[in-house]
Coordinates of C-alpha atoms in Angstrom, one line a residue:
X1 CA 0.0 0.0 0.0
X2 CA 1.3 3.6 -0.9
X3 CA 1.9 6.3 1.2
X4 CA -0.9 7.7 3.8
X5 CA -3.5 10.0 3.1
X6 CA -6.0 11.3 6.0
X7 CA -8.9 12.5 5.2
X8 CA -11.1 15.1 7.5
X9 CA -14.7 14.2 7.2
X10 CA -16.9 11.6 5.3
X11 CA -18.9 14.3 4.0
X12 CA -19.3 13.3 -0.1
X13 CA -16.5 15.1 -1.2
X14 CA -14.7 13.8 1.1
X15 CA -15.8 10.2 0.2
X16 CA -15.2 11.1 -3.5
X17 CA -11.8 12.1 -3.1
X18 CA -10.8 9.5 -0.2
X19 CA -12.3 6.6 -2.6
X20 CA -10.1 7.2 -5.7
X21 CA -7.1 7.6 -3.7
X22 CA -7.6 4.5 -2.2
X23 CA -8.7 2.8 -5.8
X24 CA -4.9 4.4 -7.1
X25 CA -2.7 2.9 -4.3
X26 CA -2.7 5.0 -1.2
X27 CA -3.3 4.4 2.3
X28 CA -6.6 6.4 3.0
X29 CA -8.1 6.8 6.7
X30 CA -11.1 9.2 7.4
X31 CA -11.9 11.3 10.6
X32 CA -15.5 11.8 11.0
X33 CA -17.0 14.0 13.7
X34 CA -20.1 12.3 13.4
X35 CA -21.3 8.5 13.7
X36 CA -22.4 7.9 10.6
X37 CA -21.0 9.2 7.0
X38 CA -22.3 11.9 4.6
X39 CA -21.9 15.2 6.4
X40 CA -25.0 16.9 5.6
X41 CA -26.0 13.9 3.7
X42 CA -27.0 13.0 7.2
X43 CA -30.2 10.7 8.3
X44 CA -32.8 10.9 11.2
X45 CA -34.4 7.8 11.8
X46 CA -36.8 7.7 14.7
X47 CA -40.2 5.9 15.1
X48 CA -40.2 4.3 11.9
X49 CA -39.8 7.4 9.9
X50 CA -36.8 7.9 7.8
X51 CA -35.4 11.7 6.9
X52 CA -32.8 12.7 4.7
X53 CA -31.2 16.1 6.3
X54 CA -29.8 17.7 4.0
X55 CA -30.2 17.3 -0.4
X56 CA -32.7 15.2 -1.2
X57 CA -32.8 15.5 -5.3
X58 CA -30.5 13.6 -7.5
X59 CA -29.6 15.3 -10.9
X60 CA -26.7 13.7 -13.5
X61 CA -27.1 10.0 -11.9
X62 CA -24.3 9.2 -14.2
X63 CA -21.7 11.2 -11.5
X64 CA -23.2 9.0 -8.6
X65 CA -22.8 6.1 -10.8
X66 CA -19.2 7.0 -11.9
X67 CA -17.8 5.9 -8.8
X68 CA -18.4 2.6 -8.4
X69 CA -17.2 1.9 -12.1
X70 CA -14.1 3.3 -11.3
X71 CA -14.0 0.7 -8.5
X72 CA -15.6 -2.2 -11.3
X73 CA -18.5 -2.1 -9.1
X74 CA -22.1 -2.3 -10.2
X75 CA -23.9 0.5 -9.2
X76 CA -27.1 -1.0 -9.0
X77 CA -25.8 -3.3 -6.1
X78 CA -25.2 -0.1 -4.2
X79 CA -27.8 2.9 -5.1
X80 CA -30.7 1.3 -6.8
X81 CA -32.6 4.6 -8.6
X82 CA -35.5 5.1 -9.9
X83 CA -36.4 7.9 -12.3
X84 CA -39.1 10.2 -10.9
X85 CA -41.9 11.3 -13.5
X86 CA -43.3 13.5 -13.1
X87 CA -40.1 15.3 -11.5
X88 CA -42.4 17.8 -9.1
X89 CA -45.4 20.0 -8.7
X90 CA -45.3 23.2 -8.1
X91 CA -47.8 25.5 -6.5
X92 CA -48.0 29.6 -6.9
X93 CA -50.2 31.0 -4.1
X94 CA -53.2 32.8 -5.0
X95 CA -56.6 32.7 -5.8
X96 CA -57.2 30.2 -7.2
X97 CA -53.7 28.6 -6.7
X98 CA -51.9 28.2 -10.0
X99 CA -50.8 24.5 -10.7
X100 CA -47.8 22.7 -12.2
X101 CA -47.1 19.4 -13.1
X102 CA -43.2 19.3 -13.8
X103 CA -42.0 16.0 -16.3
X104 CA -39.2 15.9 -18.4
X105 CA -41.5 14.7 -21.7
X106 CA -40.5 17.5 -24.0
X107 CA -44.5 16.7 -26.0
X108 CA -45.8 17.6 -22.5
X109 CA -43.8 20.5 -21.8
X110 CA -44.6 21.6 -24.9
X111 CA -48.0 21.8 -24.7
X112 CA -47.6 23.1 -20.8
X113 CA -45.3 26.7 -22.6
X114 CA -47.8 26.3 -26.1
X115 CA -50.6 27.1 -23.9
X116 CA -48.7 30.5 -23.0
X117 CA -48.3 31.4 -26.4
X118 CA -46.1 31.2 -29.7
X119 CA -43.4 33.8 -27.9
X120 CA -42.8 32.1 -24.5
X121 CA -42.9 28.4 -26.3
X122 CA -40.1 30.2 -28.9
X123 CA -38.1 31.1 -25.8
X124 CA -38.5 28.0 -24.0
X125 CA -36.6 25.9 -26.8
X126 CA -34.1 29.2 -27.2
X127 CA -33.2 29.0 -23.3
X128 CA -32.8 24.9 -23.6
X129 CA -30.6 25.4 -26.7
X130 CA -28.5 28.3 -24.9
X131 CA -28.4 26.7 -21.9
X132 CA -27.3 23.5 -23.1
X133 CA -24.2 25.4 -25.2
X134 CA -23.1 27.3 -22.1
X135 CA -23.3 23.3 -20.2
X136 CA -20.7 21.9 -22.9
X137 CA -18.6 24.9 -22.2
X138 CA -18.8 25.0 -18.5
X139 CA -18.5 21.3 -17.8
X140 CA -15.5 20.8 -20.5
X141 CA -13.6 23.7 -19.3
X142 CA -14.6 24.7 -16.2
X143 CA -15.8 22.3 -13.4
X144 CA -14.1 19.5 -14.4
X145 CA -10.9 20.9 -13.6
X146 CA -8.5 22.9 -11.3
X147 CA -7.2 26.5 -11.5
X148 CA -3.9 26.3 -9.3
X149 CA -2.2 29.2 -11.5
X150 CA -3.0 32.3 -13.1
X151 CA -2.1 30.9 -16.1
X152 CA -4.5 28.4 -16.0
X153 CA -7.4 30.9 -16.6
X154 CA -5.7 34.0 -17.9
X155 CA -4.4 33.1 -21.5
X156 CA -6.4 33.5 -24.9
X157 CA -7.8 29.8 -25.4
X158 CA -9.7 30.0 -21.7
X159 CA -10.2 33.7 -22.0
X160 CA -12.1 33.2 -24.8
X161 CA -14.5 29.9 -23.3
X162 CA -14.9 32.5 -20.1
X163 CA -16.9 35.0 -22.7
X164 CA -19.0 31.9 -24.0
X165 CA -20.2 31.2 -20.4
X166 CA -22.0 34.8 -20.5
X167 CA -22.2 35.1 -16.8
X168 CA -22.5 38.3 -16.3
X169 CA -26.7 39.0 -15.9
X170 CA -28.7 37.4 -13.5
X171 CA -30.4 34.3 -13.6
X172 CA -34.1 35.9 -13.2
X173 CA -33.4 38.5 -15.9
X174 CA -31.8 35.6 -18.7
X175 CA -34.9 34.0 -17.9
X176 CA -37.3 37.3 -18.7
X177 CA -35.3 37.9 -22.0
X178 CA -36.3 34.4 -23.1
X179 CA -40.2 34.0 -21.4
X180 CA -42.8 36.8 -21.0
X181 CA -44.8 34.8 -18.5
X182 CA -43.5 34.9 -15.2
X183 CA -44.7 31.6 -14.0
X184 CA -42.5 30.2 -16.4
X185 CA -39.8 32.6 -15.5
X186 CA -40.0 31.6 -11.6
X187 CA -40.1 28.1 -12.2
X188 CA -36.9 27.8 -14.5
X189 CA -34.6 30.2 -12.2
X190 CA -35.4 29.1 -8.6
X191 CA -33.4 26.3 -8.6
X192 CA -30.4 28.6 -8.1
X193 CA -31.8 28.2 -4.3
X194 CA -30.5 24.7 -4.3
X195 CA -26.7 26.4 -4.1
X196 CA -28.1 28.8 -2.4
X197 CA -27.9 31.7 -4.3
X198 CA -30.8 34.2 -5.3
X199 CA -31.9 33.9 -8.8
X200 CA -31.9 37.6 -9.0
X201 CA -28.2 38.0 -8.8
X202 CA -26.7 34.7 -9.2
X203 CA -25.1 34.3 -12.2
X204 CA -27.4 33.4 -15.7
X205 CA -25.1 30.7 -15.4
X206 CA -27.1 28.8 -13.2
X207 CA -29.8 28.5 -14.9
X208 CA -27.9 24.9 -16.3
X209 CA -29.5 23.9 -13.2
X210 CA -33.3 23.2 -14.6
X211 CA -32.1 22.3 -18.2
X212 CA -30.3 19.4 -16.6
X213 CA -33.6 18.8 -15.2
X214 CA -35.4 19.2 -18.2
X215 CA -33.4 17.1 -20.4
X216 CA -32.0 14.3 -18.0
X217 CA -34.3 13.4 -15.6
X218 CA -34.7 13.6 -11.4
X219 CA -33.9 10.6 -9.8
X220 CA -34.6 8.5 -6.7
X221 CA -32.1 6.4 -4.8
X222 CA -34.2 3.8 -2.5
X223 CA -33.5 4.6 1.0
X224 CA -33.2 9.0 0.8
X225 CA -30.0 10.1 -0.5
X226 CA -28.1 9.0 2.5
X227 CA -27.9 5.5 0.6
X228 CA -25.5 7.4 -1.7
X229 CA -23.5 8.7 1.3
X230 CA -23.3 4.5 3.3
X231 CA -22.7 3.0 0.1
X232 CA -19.7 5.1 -0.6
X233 CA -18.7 4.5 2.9
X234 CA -19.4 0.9 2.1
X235 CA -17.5 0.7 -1.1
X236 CA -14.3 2.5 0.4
X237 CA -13.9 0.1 3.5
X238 CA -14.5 -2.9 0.9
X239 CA -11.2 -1.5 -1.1
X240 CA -8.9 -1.6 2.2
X241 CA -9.8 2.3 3.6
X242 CA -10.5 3.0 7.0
X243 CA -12.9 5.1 8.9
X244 CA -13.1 6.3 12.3
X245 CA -16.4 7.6 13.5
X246 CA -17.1 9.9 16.5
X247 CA -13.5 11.3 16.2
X248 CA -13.2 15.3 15.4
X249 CA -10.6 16.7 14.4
X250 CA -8.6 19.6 16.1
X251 CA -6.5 21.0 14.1
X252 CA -4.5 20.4 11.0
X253 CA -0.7 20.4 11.9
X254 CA 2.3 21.7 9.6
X255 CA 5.4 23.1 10.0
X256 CA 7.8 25.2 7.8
X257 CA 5.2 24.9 4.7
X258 CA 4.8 21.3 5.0
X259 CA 1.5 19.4 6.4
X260 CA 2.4 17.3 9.2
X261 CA -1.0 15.3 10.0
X262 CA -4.3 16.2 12.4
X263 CA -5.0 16.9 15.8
X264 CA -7.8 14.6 16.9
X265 CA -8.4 15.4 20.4
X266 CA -4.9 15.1 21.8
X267 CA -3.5 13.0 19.7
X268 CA -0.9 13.9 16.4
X269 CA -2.0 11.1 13.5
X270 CA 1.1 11.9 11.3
X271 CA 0.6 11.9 7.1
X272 CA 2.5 13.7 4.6
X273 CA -0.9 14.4 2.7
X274 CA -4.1 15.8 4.3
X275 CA -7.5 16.4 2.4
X276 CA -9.7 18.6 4.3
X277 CA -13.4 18.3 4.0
X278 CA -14.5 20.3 6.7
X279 CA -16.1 23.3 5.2
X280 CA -13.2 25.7 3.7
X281 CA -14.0 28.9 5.8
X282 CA -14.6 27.1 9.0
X283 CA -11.3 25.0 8.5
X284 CA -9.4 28.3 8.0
X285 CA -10.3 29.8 10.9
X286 CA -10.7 26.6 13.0
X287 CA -8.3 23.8 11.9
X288 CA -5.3 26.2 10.3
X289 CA -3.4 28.5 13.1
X290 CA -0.7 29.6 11.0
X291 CA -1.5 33.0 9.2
X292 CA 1.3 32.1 6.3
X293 CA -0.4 28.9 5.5
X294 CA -4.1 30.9 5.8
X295 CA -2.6 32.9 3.1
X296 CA -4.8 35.6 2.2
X297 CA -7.8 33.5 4.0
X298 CA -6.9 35.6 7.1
X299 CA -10.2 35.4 9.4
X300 CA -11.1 39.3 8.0
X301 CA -11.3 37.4 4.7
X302 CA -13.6 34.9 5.7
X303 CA -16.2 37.0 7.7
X304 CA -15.9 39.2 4.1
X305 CA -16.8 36.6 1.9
X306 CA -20.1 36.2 0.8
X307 CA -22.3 33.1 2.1
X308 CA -25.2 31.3 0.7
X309 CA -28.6 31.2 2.6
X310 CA -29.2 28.8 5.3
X311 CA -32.2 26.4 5.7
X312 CA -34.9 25.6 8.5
X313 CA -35.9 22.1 8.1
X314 CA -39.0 20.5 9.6
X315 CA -39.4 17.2 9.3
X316 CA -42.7 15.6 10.0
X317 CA -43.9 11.7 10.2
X318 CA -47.8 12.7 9.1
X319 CA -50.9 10.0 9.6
X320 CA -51.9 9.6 6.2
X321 CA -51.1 9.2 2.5
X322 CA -51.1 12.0 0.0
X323 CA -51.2 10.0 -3.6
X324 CA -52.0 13.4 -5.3
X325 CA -48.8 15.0 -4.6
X326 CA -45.4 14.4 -5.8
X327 CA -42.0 13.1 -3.9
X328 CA -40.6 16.7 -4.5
X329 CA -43.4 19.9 -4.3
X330 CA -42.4 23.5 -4.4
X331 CA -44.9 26.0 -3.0
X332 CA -43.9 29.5 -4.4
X333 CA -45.2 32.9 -2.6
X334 CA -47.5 34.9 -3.7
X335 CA -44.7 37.7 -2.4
X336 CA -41.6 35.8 -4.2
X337 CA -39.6 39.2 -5.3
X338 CA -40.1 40.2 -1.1
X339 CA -39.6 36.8 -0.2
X340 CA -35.8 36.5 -2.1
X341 CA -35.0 39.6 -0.6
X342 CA -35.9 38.6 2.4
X343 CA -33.7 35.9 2.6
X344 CA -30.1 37.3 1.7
X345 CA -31.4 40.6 3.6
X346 CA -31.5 39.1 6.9
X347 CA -35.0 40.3 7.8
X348 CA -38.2 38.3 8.6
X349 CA -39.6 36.6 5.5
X350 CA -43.6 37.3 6.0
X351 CA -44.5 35.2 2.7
X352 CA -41.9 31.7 2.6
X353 CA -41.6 29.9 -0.6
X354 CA -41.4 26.3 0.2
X355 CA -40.4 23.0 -0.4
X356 CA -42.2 19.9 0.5
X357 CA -40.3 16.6 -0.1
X358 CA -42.4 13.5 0.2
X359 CA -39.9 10.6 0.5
X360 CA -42.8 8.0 1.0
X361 CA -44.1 9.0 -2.4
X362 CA -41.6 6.7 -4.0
X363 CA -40.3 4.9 -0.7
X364 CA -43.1 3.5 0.8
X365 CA -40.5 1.9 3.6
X366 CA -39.4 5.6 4.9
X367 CA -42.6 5.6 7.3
X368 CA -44.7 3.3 9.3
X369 CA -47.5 1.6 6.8
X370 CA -50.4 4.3 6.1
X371 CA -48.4 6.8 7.1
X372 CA -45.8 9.6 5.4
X373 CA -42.7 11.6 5.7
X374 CA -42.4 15.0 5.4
X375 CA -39.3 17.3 4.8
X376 CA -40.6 20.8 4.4
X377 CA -37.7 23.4 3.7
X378 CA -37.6 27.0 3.3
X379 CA -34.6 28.7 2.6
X380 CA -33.5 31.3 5.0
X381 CA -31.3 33.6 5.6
X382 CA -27.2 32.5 7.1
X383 CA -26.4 33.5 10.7
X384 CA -24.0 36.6 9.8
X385 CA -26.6 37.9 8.2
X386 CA -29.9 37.1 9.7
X387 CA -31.6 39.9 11.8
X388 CA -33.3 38.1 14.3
X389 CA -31.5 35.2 16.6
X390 CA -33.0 31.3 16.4
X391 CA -35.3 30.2 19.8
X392 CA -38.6 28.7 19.6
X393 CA -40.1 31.8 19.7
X394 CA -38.3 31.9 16.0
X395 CA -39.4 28.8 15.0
X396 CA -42.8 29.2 16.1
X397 CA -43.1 31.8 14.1
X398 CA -41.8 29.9 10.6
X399 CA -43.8 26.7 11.6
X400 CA -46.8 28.4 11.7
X401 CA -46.1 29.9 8.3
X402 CA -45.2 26.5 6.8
X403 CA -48.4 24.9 8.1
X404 CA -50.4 27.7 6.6
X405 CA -48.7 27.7 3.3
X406 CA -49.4 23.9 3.1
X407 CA -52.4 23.3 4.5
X408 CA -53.8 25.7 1.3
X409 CA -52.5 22.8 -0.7
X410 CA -55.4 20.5 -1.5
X411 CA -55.8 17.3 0.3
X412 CA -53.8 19.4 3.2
X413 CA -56.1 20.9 5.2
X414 CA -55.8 18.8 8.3
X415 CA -52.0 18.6 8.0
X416 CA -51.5 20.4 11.1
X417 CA -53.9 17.7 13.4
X418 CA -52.2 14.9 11.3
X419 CA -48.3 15.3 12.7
X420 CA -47.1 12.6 14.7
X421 CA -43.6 13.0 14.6
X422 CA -41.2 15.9 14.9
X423 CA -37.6 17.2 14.3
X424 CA -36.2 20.7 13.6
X425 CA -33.4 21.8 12.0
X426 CA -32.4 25.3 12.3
X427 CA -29.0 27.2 11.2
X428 CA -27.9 26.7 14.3
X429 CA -27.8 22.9 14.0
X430 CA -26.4 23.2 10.6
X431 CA -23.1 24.9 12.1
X432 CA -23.4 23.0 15.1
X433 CA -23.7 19.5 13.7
X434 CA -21.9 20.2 10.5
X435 CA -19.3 23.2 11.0
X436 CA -21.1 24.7 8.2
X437 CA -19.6 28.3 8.9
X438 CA -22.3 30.4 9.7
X439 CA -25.3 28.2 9.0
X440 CA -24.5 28.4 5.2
X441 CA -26.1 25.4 4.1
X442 CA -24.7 25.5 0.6
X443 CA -21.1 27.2 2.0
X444 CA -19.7 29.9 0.1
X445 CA -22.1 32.3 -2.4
X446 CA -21.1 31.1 -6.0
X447 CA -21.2 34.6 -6.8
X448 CA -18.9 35.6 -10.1
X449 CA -15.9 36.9 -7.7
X450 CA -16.0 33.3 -5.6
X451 CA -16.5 31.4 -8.6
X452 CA -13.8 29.3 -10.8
X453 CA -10.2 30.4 -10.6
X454 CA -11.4 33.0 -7.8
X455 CA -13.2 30.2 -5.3
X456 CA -11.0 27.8 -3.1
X457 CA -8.7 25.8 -5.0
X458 CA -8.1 22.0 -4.1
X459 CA -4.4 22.6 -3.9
X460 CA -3.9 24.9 -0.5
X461 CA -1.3 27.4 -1.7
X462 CA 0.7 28.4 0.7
X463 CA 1.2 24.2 2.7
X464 CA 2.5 21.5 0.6
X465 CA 0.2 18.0 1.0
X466 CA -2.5 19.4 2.6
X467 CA -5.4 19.8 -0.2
X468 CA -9.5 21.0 0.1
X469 CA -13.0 19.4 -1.2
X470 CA -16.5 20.4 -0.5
X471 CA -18.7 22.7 -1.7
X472 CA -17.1 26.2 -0.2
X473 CA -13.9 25.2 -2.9
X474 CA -14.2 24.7 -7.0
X475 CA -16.1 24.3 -8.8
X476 CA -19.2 24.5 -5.7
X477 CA -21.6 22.9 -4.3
X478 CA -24.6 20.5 -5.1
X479 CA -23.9 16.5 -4.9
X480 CA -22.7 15.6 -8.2
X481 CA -20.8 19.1 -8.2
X482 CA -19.2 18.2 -5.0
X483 CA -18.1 14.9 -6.0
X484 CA -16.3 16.4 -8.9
X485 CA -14.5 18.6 -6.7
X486 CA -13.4 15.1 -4.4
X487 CA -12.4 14.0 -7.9
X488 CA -10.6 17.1 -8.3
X489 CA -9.0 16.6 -5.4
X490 CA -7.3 13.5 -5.2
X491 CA -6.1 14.3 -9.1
X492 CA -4.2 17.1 -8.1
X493 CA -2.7 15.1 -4.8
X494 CA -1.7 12.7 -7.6
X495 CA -0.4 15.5 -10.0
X496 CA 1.7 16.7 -6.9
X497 CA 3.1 13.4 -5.8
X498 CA 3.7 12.0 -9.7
X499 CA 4.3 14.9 -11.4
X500 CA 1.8 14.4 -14.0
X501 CA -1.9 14.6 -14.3
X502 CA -4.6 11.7 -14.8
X503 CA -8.1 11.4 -15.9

């Protein structure tokens, strides 16, 4: 076995990166504060309900997939999927409320931006055409792979796929030039809340995020998403790698430049490599004491940066089933422009958009027979910049508005009477459970400044061996986005050790 590589956290990228390492020859050991794998790909299991924490909706099953090929696994053995159609509802309050069924038929969705009119079903096919150039660019040039010099961004060839990616508006407004109607509008650029930016100044860029709906499907792994998370943790111990649960790690130790291992309560565990999947700003001001090896990550820097929004969880096992909704349901305010400021302005959001994920709707084994689960999410605003502090005063207040937002759905009007089962999480838990710095479920804004070349690289650059994944470094966060930046990882650990690069 090859030389030793530890590993801080079994969050996915973490996993992703520890895996391949493994797979090439290494010695790979994980240190994982919690007692079970996954990070925020956490699970709550309690009176016969099952609850995925954190993500819940699997896009580009082909980068969950990859990894156990690379291991000449089948990954059927490990994350059995199911294709969801349709993919979600979605509601718009009002009166009445305005209803959406979601596939990814293009005949159906045809019909569905047809019945708007000749210009908006124009624009439709425009934006999937646009978007789906700016995806070849982007995942060809730009998240596949790292940015450790200047040079690797600032010369003519890159400079040149840079001006193709057109990030420079705002996913809301790419959205308007294309579709009139602004139902359509606010159902194709909301996603950008699942990396927890604001569609009306994250980049147009992320609007890739609903064409890769559109065109390739949302999926279903039985078991919530924390199957993906075990079964990585599964497939790594089968190739000879090692993880220690319930063991949190201190401090990352180097000397003169040079990593040296981890703290783990008092104990030095010497490595000459170190991947750290802690979340990058809490691991610079947390893990990493020396200011030359912080490099310009001083803590000013990280309280500067910008941070996505947080989220407030509740998670409900409800008496009942609820055939006429989907496994993933999105419930969009009647106040949505007040409701996105709301959120990155730190005050109280009066109006929540919502979404309600119905595991059972697929998984029939994630709740007691006859009854569901319920994971209803609103996004929220990350400690630093939240107004208001979290008690249950606080969530109280949001509960309440959950429960009314939902119970206007049909077939919800007793939801309220019909909870039997209850867990809350808040910001607060978030950082507490996870380190996520500040709450910020989604880590670091991918805002154009913190974005490519100028977000966290893999390779720390001021500390040879010690190297970063998750979804605070490049190329950002979301699952399959995250395991590329694991993959990203352990190739430039190679590239440093071999002096050449691999695919």
């Amino acid at each position: 076995m090859g030389k030793k590589v530890l590993v801080v956290g079994a969050g996915i990228g973490g996993l992703s990166a520890a895996i391949r390492l493994q797979h090439a020859g290494y010695s790979v050991e994980i240190y994982e504060k919690q007692s079970m794998p996954g990070g925020k790909m956490h699970q709550i299991r309690e009176q016969g309900f099952t609850f995925d924490v954190g993500p819940t909706i699997v896009m580009m099953p082909s980068i969950y997939q990859d990894i156990f090929r690379l291991c000449s696994r089948d990954p059927d053995d490990y994350i059995p999927m199911t294709r969801l159609d349709p993919m979600y509802e979605v509601f718009f309050e009002g009166d009445p409320i305005r209803h959406y069924t979601i596939g990814n038929n293009l005949p159906d969705l045809m019909r569905m931006v047809e019945a708007k009119g000749p210009r908006n079903a124009k624009g439709f096919l425009d934006y999937l055409s646009e978007m789906y150039t700016r995806y070849q660019v982007a995942y060809q040039h730009f998240i596949t792979r790292p940015f450790r010099h200047r040079r690797d961004i600032y010369n003519p060839y890159m400079l040149v796929q840079a001006m193709k990616l057109k990030t420079f508006g705002s996913a809301d407004r790419m959205m308007a030039k294309f579709m009139p109607d602004k139902d359509l509008q606010r159902m194709l650029s909301f996603q950008t809340l699942y990396i927890g930016v604001s569609p009306t100044n994250g980049p147009s860029l992320y609007n890739i995020i609903p064409m890769i709906e559109l065109l390739y499907g949302i999926w279903f792994i039985k078991g919530g998403m924390h199957t993906m998370a075990e079964q990585m943790a599964r497939l790594f111990e089968e190739i000879g790698g090692k993880i220690h649960y319930n063991a949190q790690v201190r401090k990352i130790v180097a000397t003169d430049g040079r990593v040296q291992g981890i703290q783990v309560d008092d104990r030095l565990i010497e490595s000459p490599y170190v991947v750290c999947n802690a979340d990058f700003p809490y691991a610079m001001k947390e893990l990493v004491e020396s200011p030359r090896i912080r490099g310009k990550y001083s803590p000013k820097k990280i309280d500067s940066m910008d941070y996505s929004c947080s989220c407030l969880v509740f998670y409900w096992g409800v008496k009942g089933t609820y055939d006429h909704l989907s496994t993933h349901n999105f419930v969009i305010s009647s106040q949505y422009d007040d409701n996105l400021r709301s959120i990155f302005d730190g005050s109280e959001i009066e109006h929540p958009s919502i979404y309600l994920h119905i595991p059972t709707q697929t998984d029939p084994s994630m709740a007691p027979q006859g009854q569901s689960a319920f994971y209803a999410l609103l996004p929220i605003s990350e400690l630093g910049t939240a107004k208001y502090s979290w008690n249950e005063q606080t969530v109280k207040l949001y509960r309440d508005k959950v429960l009314q937002a939902l119970t206007r759905l049909p077939g919800l009007e007793n939801l309220k009477e019909s909870i039997v089962f209850e867990r809350v999480f808040t910001p607060e838990d978030f950082k507490q459970e996870f380190n996520a710095y500040r709450g910020a479920t989604f880590g670091l804004q991918p805002t154009l400044l913190q974005s490519n070349h100028w977000r966290p690289q893999a390779k720390a650059k001021h500390c040879e061996g010690l190297y970063f994944t998750g979804s605070s470094t490049h190329p950002g966060a979301g699952v399959p986005i995250v395991m590329q930046s694991g993959k990203i990882c352990a190739e430039e650990l190679r590239r440093d050790e071999k002096g050449d690069s691999f695919e």
